[in-house]
XYZ file of C-alpha atoms in Angstrom:
575
model
C -36.653 14.024 5.769
C -34.807 17.297 6.892
C -31.689 17.000 9.166
C -33.996 18.165 12.071
C -36.368 15.390 11.469
C -33.622 12.729 11.185
C -32.266 13.562 14.463
C -35.704 13.704 16.131
C -36.340 10.233 14.633
C -32.853 8.826 15.912
C -33.822 10.351 19.443
C -37.134 8.518 19.316
C -35.572 5.474 18.317
C -32.852 5.481 20.971
C -35.258 6.206 23.738
C -37.462 3.048 22.675
C -40.424 5.011 21.485
C -40.503 2.913 18.078
C -38.960 -0.126 16.795
C -35.581 -0.026 14.941
C -35.063 -1.779 11.518
C -32.731 -4.326 12.879
C -31.387 -5.711 16.307
C -28.460 -7.935 16.587
C -29.300 -9.804 19.764
C -26.853 -11.470 22.375
C -23.708 -10.046 21.218
C -20.370 -9.860 22.920
C -19.490 -6.318 21.845
C -15.971 -5.426 21.805
C -15.895 -1.886 23.500
C -12.788 0.246 22.243
C -13.422 2.872 24.685
C -13.401 0.982 27.934
C -11.051 -1.878 26.546
C -13.595 -4.306 27.414
C -16.327 -6.734 26.290
C -19.852 -6.060 27.090
C -22.902 -8.345 26.526
C -25.761 -6.888 24.962
C -28.087 -6.140 21.954
C -27.097 -3.668 19.202
C -30.142 -1.619 17.624
C -29.508 -0.278 14.293
C -31.563 1.933 11.850
C -30.863 3.980 8.475
C -27.244 2.853 8.726
C -26.575 3.969 12.206
C -26.102 2.339 15.504
C -29.050 3.758 17.589
C -28.177 2.212 21.038
C -26.978 -0.888 23.104
C -29.610 -2.285 25.206
C -33.204 -3.827 25.214
C -34.611 -2.873 21.884
C -37.424 -4.017 19.629
C -36.801 -4.524 15.871
C -38.465 -5.088 12.730
C -35.997 -7.641 12.248
C -34.181 -9.427 15.039
C -30.943 -11.609 14.609
C -29.806 -13.740 17.440
C -25.986 -13.711 17.323
C -25.700 -16.325 20.026
C -22.948 -14.928 21.898
C -20.620 -14.304 18.856
C -18.184 -11.461 19.363
C -18.925 -8.169 17.427
C -16.292 -5.488 16.723
C -16.310 -2.388 14.651
C -15.372 -2.801 10.775
C -11.667 -2.719 10.436
C -9.884 0.197 9.120
C -6.407 0.103 6.974
C -4.842 3.280 7.826
C -2.475 3.737 4.912
C -2.608 1.777 1.569
C -2.070 2.045 -2.038
C -4.965 0.159 -3.911
C -2.805 -0.168 -6.956
C -0.770 -2.805 -5.160
C -3.437 -5.160 -5.219
C -3.246 -5.113 -9.177
C -6.829 -4.913 -9.565
C -9.511 -2.154 -9.784
C -10.654 -0.538 -6.595
C -13.930 -1.993 -7.119
C -12.548 -5.661 -7.358
C -10.248 -4.825 -4.254
C -13.635 -4.108 -2.332
C -15.119 -7.347 -3.202
C -12.153 -9.289 -1.628
C -11.188 -7.254 1.496
C -14.985 -6.500 2.738
C -15.517 -10.252 3.400
C -12.196 -10.066 5.395
C -13.489 -7.452 7.701
C -11.906 -4.142 6.046
C -14.947 -1.634 5.751
C -12.874 1.455 5.592
C -9.424 2.384 3.925
C -7.345 5.423 3.927
C -5.895 5.162 0.316
C -3.032 7.249 -1.441
C -3.358 6.893 -5.044
C 0.006 8.286 -5.759
C 1.009 5.255 -7.898
C -1.668 5.882 -10.542
C -1.307 9.790 -9.962
C 2.348 9.374 -11.242
C 1.358 7.756 -14.436
C -2.071 9.422 -15.352
C -2.170 12.472 -12.923
C -5.740 13.906 -11.794
C -7.411 11.545 -14.248
C -5.899 8.669 -12.406
C -6.958 9.850 -9.023
C -10.467 10.388 -10.571
C -10.737 6.883 -11.910
C -9.816 5.453 -8.418
C -12.542 7.353 -6.655
C -15.191 6.568 -9.278
C -14.226 2.734 -9.107
C -14.719 2.323 -5.583
C -17.713 4.693 -4.987
C -20.420 2.194 -6.052
C -19.292 -0.497 -3.499
C -19.903 -0.706 0.142
C -16.291 0.086 1.002
C -15.708 3.298 2.754
C -12.814 4.882 0.756
C -11.031 8.105 1.952
C -8.208 9.434 -0.086
C -4.996 11.320 0.612
C -3.900 13.268 -2.270
C -0.414 12.376 -3.577
C 2.213 15.011 -2.213
C 4.868 13.694 -4.575
C 4.030 13.481 -8.195
C 6.761 13.081 -9.252
C 8.108 11.477 -6.122
C 11.630 13.231 -6.489
C 13.260 15.394 -9.335
C 15.462 12.448 -9.850
C 13.105 10.529 -11.966
C 10.921 10.806 -14.865
C 7.262 10.325 -14.069
C 4.096 10.586 -16.271
C 2.550 13.594 -14.589
C 3.098 16.572 -12.344
C 0.758 17.757 -9.921
C 1.220 21.173 -8.284
C -0.265 22.641 -5.120
C -2.883 24.411 -7.421
C -3.853 21.147 -9.010
C -4.316 19.187 -5.783
C -6.198 22.085 -4.308
C -9.141 21.256 -6.933
C -9.839 18.181 -4.912
C -8.861 18.995 -1.417
C -12.332 20.134 -0.282
C -14.196 16.883 -1.190
C -15.677 14.965 1.703
C -13.978 11.705 0.842
C -10.365 13.607 0.857
C -8.698 13.619 4.277
C -5.473 15.496 3.298
C -2.035 15.404 1.943
C -0.530 12.042 1.405
C 2.779 10.711 2.318
C 5.502 13.412 2.174
C 8.266 11.153 0.569
C 10.572 13.918 -0.216
C 11.579 14.631 3.139
C 14.809 16.252 2.325
C 12.719 18.728 0.408
C 10.511 19.276 3.349
C 13.451 19.695 5.777
C 15.149 22.127 3.510
C 11.925 24.100 3.215
C 11.346 23.859 -0.548
C 8.695 26.121 -1.622
C 6.691 23.863 -3.808
C 6.487 21.394 -1.074
C 5.460 23.882 1.404
C 2.741 25.197 -0.919
C 1.251 21.694 -0.971
C 1.571 21.542 2.887
C -0.347 24.976 3.137
C -3.557 23.534 1.379
C -3.756 20.689 3.996
C -3.434 22.815 6.877
C -7.155 22.147 7.824
C -6.759 18.509 7.173
C -4.246 15.757 7.685
C -0.625 15.323 6.365
C 0.860 11.923 6.175
C 4.621 11.320 6.780
C 7.124 9.126 5.233
C 10.360 9.812 6.835
C 12.566 6.726 7.213
C 15.756 7.375 9.312
C 15.332 10.913 10.192
C 15.795 12.194 13.704
C 16.447 14.943 16.008
C 16.201 18.415 14.720
C 15.565 17.077 11.239
C 12.419 15.132 12.578
C 11.158 18.345 14.206
C 11.633 20.268 11.034
C 9.734 17.473 9.208
C 6.921 17.545 11.624
C 6.598 21.269 12.157
C 4.397 21.854 9.128
C 1.825 19.492 10.267
C 3.006 15.989 9.344
C 1.049 13.732 11.882
C 1.627 10.066 10.912
C 4.595 7.869 9.894
C 4.386 4.223 8.506
C 8.099 3.954 7.587
C 9.439 3.178 11.086
C 11.797 -0.130 10.843
C 13.068 -0.091 14.427
C 12.005 0.538 17.681
C 14.110 3.666 18.199
C 12.256 5.452 15.191
C 8.973 4.479 16.664
C 9.705 5.799 20.148
C 11.025 9.084 18.903
C 8.109 9.843 16.608
C 5.466 8.530 19.448
C 7.190 11.001 21.865
C 6.841 13.828 19.205
C 3.309 13.006 19.169
C 2.873 11.247 15.952
C 0.564 8.235 15.118
C 2.683 5.222 14.095
C 0.976 3.098 11.279
C 2.579 -0.354 11.865
C 2.890 -1.927 8.286
C 2.375 -5.588 7.545
C 2.399 -5.647 3.576
C 4.033 -7.995 1.398
C 7.666 -6.691 0.698
C 7.842 -4.682 3.971
C 6.606 -6.414 7.121
C 7.388 -4.407 10.145
C 4.721 -5.887 12.625
C 7.018 -8.566 14.221
C 9.518 -5.689 15.200
C 7.365 -2.792 16.073
C 4.694 -4.564 18.127
C 7.593 -4.833 20.780
C 7.316 -1.149 21.219
C 3.659 -1.054 21.808
C 2.891 -0.441 25.495
C -0.325 0.290 27.540
C 0.452 4.042 27.597
C 1.027 4.421 23.813
C -0.958 1.842 22.037
C -3.616 4.441 21.151
C -1.192 6.316 19.036
C -0.533 3.217 16.881
C -2.588 2.199 13.925
C -2.355 -0.978 11.467
C -1.760 -0.509 7.747
C -1.015 -2.845 4.850
C 0.683 -0.201 2.687
C 1.509 -2.350 -0.421
C -0.078 -5.904 -0.343
C -0.005 -8.360 -3.148
C -3.133 -9.955 -4.398
C -1.905 -13.524 -3.530
C -1.342 -12.551 -0.019
C -4.477 -10.784 0.385
C -6.291 -13.925 -0.642
C -4.308 -16.273 1.129
C -3.630 -14.273 4.526
C -6.133 -11.793 4.582
C -6.026 -7.948 4.882
C -6.150 -5.779 8.051
C -7.534 -9.175 9.682
C -4.194 -10.787 9.177
C -2.333 -7.914 10.928
C -4.765 -8.261 13.830
C -4.072 -12.076 14.019
C -0.340 -11.698 13.853
C -0.171 -9.025 16.553
C -2.280 -11.337 18.982
C 0.051 -14.002 18.185
C 3.017 -11.724 19.159
C 1.510 -11.052 22.467
C -0.873 -7.831 21.782
C -4.013 -7.888 23.726
C -6.774 -8.590 21.326
C -8.906 -5.683 22.198
C -5.808 -3.556 21.917
C -5.215 -4.979 18.386
C -8.809 -4.023 17.710
C -8.397 -0.531 18.664
C -5.332 -0.364 16.480
C -7.394 -1.246 13.696
C -10.448 0.729 14.360
C -10.899 3.788 16.847
C -6.988 4.669 16.637
C -7.251 5.457 12.841
C -10.663 7.050 13.093
C -9.416 9.492 15.720
C -6.236 10.330 13.827
C -8.019 11.221 10.639
C -10.996 12.716 12.534
C -13.555 10.167 11.112
C -16.169 10.614 13.962
C -18.701 8.435 12.617
C -16.637 5.096 12.185
C -14.357 3.003 14.561
C -16.561 2.211 17.527
C -19.747 0.362 18.273
C -21.750 3.138 20.080
C -24.927 5.455 19.659
C -24.371 7.601 16.504
C -21.671 5.667 14.908
C -22.180 4.077 11.369
C -23.081 0.481 11.769
C -20.050 -1.039 10.178
C -19.699 -4.322 12.168
C -17.802 -7.533 11.845
C -18.751 -10.638 13.652
C -15.915 -12.881 14.775
C -15.686 -16.349 16.109
C -13.082 -15.960 18.717
C -10.651 -13.294 20.110
C -7.656 -15.486 19.282
C -8.287 -16.773 16.041
C -10.078 -13.706 14.891
C -11.790 -15.406 11.826
C -14.713 -13.029 10.267
C -17.706 -14.665 9.877
C -20.015 -11.687 8.984
C -19.400 -8.260 7.883
C -22.024 -5.385 8.091
C -21.799 -2.138 6.262
C -24.158 0.573 7.363
C -26.304 -2.082 8.905
C -26.637 -4.146 6.012
C -24.976 -7.620 5.836
C -22.623 -7.448 2.796
C -20.337 -10.633 3.411
C -20.447 -13.856 5.066
C -18.010 -16.858 5.386
C -15.338 -14.849 3.061
C -17.994 -14.180 0.333
C -19.333 -10.886 -0.841
C -22.951 -10.482 -0.934
C -22.782 -7.437 -3.268
C -22.176 -7.136 -7.103
C -19.121 -5.339 -8.743
C -19.860 -2.564 -11.036
C -16.794 -1.466 -12.920
C -15.778 2.054 -14.083
C -14.680 3.190 -17.579
C -10.989 2.854 -17.992
C -10.511 4.936 -21.130
C -8.618 7.683 -19.310
C -6.093 5.322 -17.702
C -4.917 2.983 -20.406
C -2.366 3.082 -23.393
C 0.209 4.413 -20.876
C 3.457 2.507 -22.173
C 5.262 4.765 -24.538
C 8.871 3.448 -25.235
C 11.497 4.773 -27.508
C 12.629 1.520 -29.024
C 15.161 -0.330 -26.927
C 18.141 -2.475 -28.521
C 20.364 -4.867 -26.576
C 23.144 -2.339 -27.101
C 21.203 0.081 -24.827
C 21.352 -2.436 -22.041
C 25.354 -2.789 -22.083
C 27.141 -1.593 -19.044
C 30.717 -0.482 -20.003
C 33.166 -0.129 -16.960
C 36.814 0.869 -16.747
C 37.157 -0.764 -13.479
C 35.932 -4.060 -12.179
C 35.246 -2.502 -8.629
C 31.644 -1.450 -8.688
C 28.663 -0.142 -6.335
C 25.922 -2.753 -5.935
C 22.404 -2.696 -4.875
C 22.110 -5.454 -2.371
C 18.532 -6.800 -1.721
C 17.373 -7.636 1.774
C 14.732 -10.249 2.380
C 11.216 -8.941 3.404
C 12.338 -5.149 3.202
C 11.987 -2.174 1.083
C 15.435 -1.014 2.263
C 18.670 -2.042 0.256
C 22.159 -1.889 1.101
C 24.983 -0.122 -0.740
C 27.940 -2.670 -1.270
C 31.237 -2.685 -3.092
C 31.982 -5.836 -5.187
C 34.493 -7.090 -7.749
C 32.553 -8.156 -10.904
C 33.618 -10.089 -14.038
C 34.224 -7.987 -17.399
C 34.573 -9.081 -20.919
C 36.000 -6.539 -23.308
C 35.224 -3.714 -20.864
C 31.717 -4.870 -20.364
C 29.882 -6.215 -17.366
C 29.102 -10.001 -17.923
C 27.368 -12.129 -15.541
C 29.827 -14.807 -13.830
C 28.120 -18.063 -13.174
C 29.471 -18.136 -9.804
C 28.850 -14.272 -8.564
C 25.389 -13.448 -7.748
C 25.327 -10.103 -9.378
C 23.024 -9.353 -12.291
C 22.105 -6.315 -14.461
C 19.135 -3.825 -13.637
C 17.715 -1.306 -16.038
C 14.910 1.223 -15.557
C 13.523 2.714 -18.842
C 11.327 5.728 -18.965
C 8.107 4.593 -20.322
C 5.557 7.776 -20.341
C 7.044 9.923 -23.062
C 9.559 8.033 -24.917
C 12.449 10.113 -24.112
C 14.864 7.100 -24.393
C 16.175 7.598 -20.701
C 17.746 4.329 -19.374
C 19.560 3.923 -16.061
C 21.627 1.065 -15.429
C 22.722 -0.690 -12.305
C 23.759 -3.780 -10.866
C 21.977 -5.927 -8.175
C 23.015 -8.817 -5.650
C 21.079 -11.275 -3.594
C 18.261 -11.447 -6.109
C 19.716 -14.783 -7.298
C 18.392 -14.848 -10.821
C 20.039 -16.855 -13.452
C 19.079 -17.878 -16.827
C 16.621 -15.355 -18.003
C 14.859 -11.904 -17.094
C 11.753 -10.231 -15.377
C 10.309 -6.774 -16.477
C 7.227 -4.853 -15.136
C 5.772 -1.420 -15.601
C 5.263 -1.545 -11.726
C 8.178 0.687 -10.546
C 7.539 2.736 -7.625
C 6.895 5.528 -7.540
C 7.274 6.924 -11.021
C 6.536 3.627 -12.649
C 8.939 3.514 -15.519
C 9.689 0.060 -17.003
C 12.088 -1.865 -14.910
C 13.865 -4.984 -16.029
C 16.549 -7.481 -14.214
C 18.238 -10.138 -15.772
C 21.522 -12.182 -16.472
C 21.719 -11.424 -20.217
C 20.694 -8.793 -22.766
C 18.726 -10.857 -25.058
C 16.338 -12.286 -22.450
C 16.059 -8.606 -20.835
C 15.152 -7.224 -24.311
C 12.400 -9.953 -24.862
C 10.899 -9.132 -21.290
C 10.863 -5.339 -22.357
C 9.258 -6.268 -25.672
C 6.476 -8.231 -24.215
C 5.506 -5.604 -21.502
C 5.483 -3.050 -24.192
C 3.190 -5.409 -26.403
C 1.014 -5.943 -23.447
C 0.586 -2.076 -22.984
C 1.863 -2.692 -19.469
C 2.280 -5.830 -17.061
C 4.771 -8.303 -15.798
C 6.857 -10.545 -18.095
C 9.263 -13.471 -17.031
C 11.568 -14.957 -19.526
C 13.187 -18.326 -18.776
C 15.288 -20.111 -21.264
C 13.925 -17.838 -24.079
C 10.388 -18.727 -23.040
C 8.101 -15.739 -22.243
C 5.207 -15.897 -19.669
C 3.418 -12.726 -18.724
C 0.339 -10.892 -16.883
C -1.318 -7.926 -18.549
C -1.880 -4.822 -16.443
C -3.401 -2.261 -19.016
C -4.785 0.155 -16.403
C -1.923 2.539 -16.034
C 0.413 -0.342 -16.468
C -0.479 -1.023 -12.695
C -3.689 -3.068 -12.625
C -5.726 -5.691 -14.470
C -9.522 -5.359 -15.160
C -9.790 -9.097 -14.182
C -10.806 -10.509 -10.805
C -8.146 -10.632 -7.995
C -8.433 -14.513 -8.099
C -7.213 -14.513 -11.587
C -4.541 -12.025 -11.259
C -3.358 -14.010 -7.941
C -3.383 -17.194 -9.842
C -1.414 -15.907 -12.722
C 1.193 -14.097 -10.484
C 1.398 -17.370 -8.635
C 2.341 -19.171 -12.014
C 4.922 -16.400 -12.689
C 6.308 -16.582 -9.309
C 6.766 -20.232 -9.573
C 8.630 -19.862 -12.843
C 10.712 -17.223 -11.112
C 11.815 -19.159 -8.282
C 11.894 -22.767 -9.801
C 13.300 -21.979 -13.094
C 15.054 -18.688 -12.609
C 16.397 -19.512 -9.088
C 15.217 -16.306 -7.580
C 15.926 -15.768 -3.867
C 13.014 -17.831 -2.125
C 13.151 -15.048 0.592
C 11.745 -12.390 -1.502
C 8.899 -11.600 -3.755
C 10.511 -11.028 -7.043
C 7.941 -8.725 -8.527
C 7.252 -6.366 -5.716
C 11.002 -6.509 -4.702
C 11.820 -5.330 -8.140
C 9.326 -2.731 -8.234
C 10.779 -0.873 -5.131
C 14.199 -0.970 -6.529
C 13.402 2.057 -8.561
C 12.089 4.085 -5.448
C 14.701 6.605 -4.618
C 13.357 7.722 -1.161
C 14.136 4.540 0.733
C 17.717 3.817 1.751
C 20.326 2.902 0.695
C 20.728 2.626 -3.116
C 18.165 2.554 -5.716
C 18.094 3.031 -9.516
C 15.777 5.518 -11.677
C 15.655 6.122 -15.099
C 18.252 8.911 -14.810
C 20.788 6.655 -13.029
C 22.102 5.137 -9.940
C 21.003 6.993 -6.819
C 22.361 7.090 -3.209
C 19.368 7.663 -1.173
C 21.455 8.640 2.009
C 23.382 11.320 0.315
C 20.399 12.043 -1.951
C 22.519 12.352 -5.204
C 23.337 10.205 -8.200
C 26.633 8.161 -8.156
C 28.699 6.159 -10.656
C 28.433 2.336 -10.730
C 32.143 2.377 -10.646
C 33.859 2.975 -7.535
C 36.242 5.913 -7.798
C 39.433 6.011 -5.837
C-alpha cells in the first residue's frame, strides 16, 4: 500500500465508511489537550487511532467505563541502570504503562563506544517498546578520568540522522560548554536540527544563558525550586526526576503550577531493578505526584504529551485521530494502577504481565571489558603527613555530596579506619586499558564496617570502584569483580558474595527478577552485616561517587576532584 493509499484508507475509516480493526467501547478518555475526561469509544486500525466516536469494529471490546490514557513516556533514562538488557527492561516496564523511553546510552558508550550504542539499539528494536536515543555528548564525561572510549563529533554524526535518534544527550561538561570549548561546540552543531539535553546543576545567571544559547532545551538536574524556576523562565523543559539514588519529585512538584506544568516532564534517569519491580516506573512518579497534590490529568500530561512535544514526537502522547494507539487502561485516577497496555493497537500487557516474548541480541561486542593491571594491598594504602583531611560526605537519597574537613586516625603515617569514626577508604581503579591508575579518597556517612564493596558500575567512565574499612577485604572485592568480568562484590568477614554483570560490566543477561533478587540479598548483607547507612542504596550511591560533574567532591581514577572548582585537590588539607 502506498502512502497515498494509506492516507485515503484512514480517511475512509475515520469517516465511518468501513469497519476498523478494533473499537474500545465505553472508555473514560483522558484528554491531554483539554485537561478533562471524555466518555466515548476509541476506533483503532493499523496501529493508529482513527477517531473518537460511534464506530463499528471487526473486534469490539467493552471497557466498562475504565479510564484510558496515552502510553507513558520516560523523558530521560539510562537503560543500563536497570542492570539488564534493554529487551529485559522492556518486558518489565511495558506492563507498568511505559510505552516510550528517551534513552541516553552514555554508560555503555563510555565502556564500548559506538558498539555499545549499537547493542542497545538492537536489543530493544524487537520489543514493543518505543525507544528513542540521545547520542552521548560526553564520552569521556570529563578530561579528569579515564574511560573505555572516546566519541568525537564526527563519530556521533554517523548516527545522528537515524529516525530513532532525537539529538544530543545531556551536556554534563557544563564548564566546557560555558567556556566555549571547540570540541563540545562541534558536537552541539551536529544536533542543531534536533534536541540537546542539559545537565547543569547549580549554574545560573549569565552562565545559564551561555549554557543554553547553543540549543540546550532540557534539564533533569534541578534539585531546588530556584533552579527550576530560573530554567522554566528561560524556556527550558524541566524533567522531574524520581529515580533510586536521586528523588527530586517531592521537592520539585511544589514548583509546578497551572501556568508552567506543560513545560514539565517526568523521568526516572537511573532506577534500580528492585525499585522498578517494587514501585513501578513512570507510573510510580505519577502516583507519587498525585499523592503530593498534583492534579491527576496534569500528572498524565507530564508523562505523555509534554515529553512528546518537547522532543517533536508528533505521533505519540495523546488519544486523538492520527496518533499511535499506545494506550494504558487504569483503574482509578488516584491509585493509577495499570490494568492493560496497548502498543500500536495490540494488547501487549495485562495485570502486570507482558504478553510478548523477549528475543535477546548477540553480546559478543560488549563483554570482556574488565582489564586491570594487577592490584596489591600496598596500592590501596593512603599515606598522609597530616591527620586533617578532605572527606567526601554522602547525603541520603542524593547524587550530590558535601566536602567536609575531618580529623582521621593514622598509624605509621597511613590512614586506618578508627572504630569510632565513620570514615572509610574509597578507591577508583582504571579498568579499561590496564593503566594502573588508582585514585584514593575518604568517605563519611556510608557507615560501613567489617568489609568492602566493589563494582564496575562507576558513573560515567565506569572504572572499578571499591569502598571498605580494610585493605584485605577491598582487595578480595576487587579480585572477585575481575573474575566475574564485571559486576558487584560484597565482602563481609572475609566471605564474598557477588552478582555478575558481564555486559560492559554494567548489565546482566538474566531476567530482571533474578537480578533484583540477587541485589536484594547483597543489599541485606551490606545493611545487616556491614552496617551500611540504611538511608542510602550502597551500590547506586557508590557508583555515583566517581561522577565528577555533580557537586561537591568526587573521586576518579586520577584523584580526588572538587566539582565546584572543577579541579583536582589533595586529600590532606593544606594550610
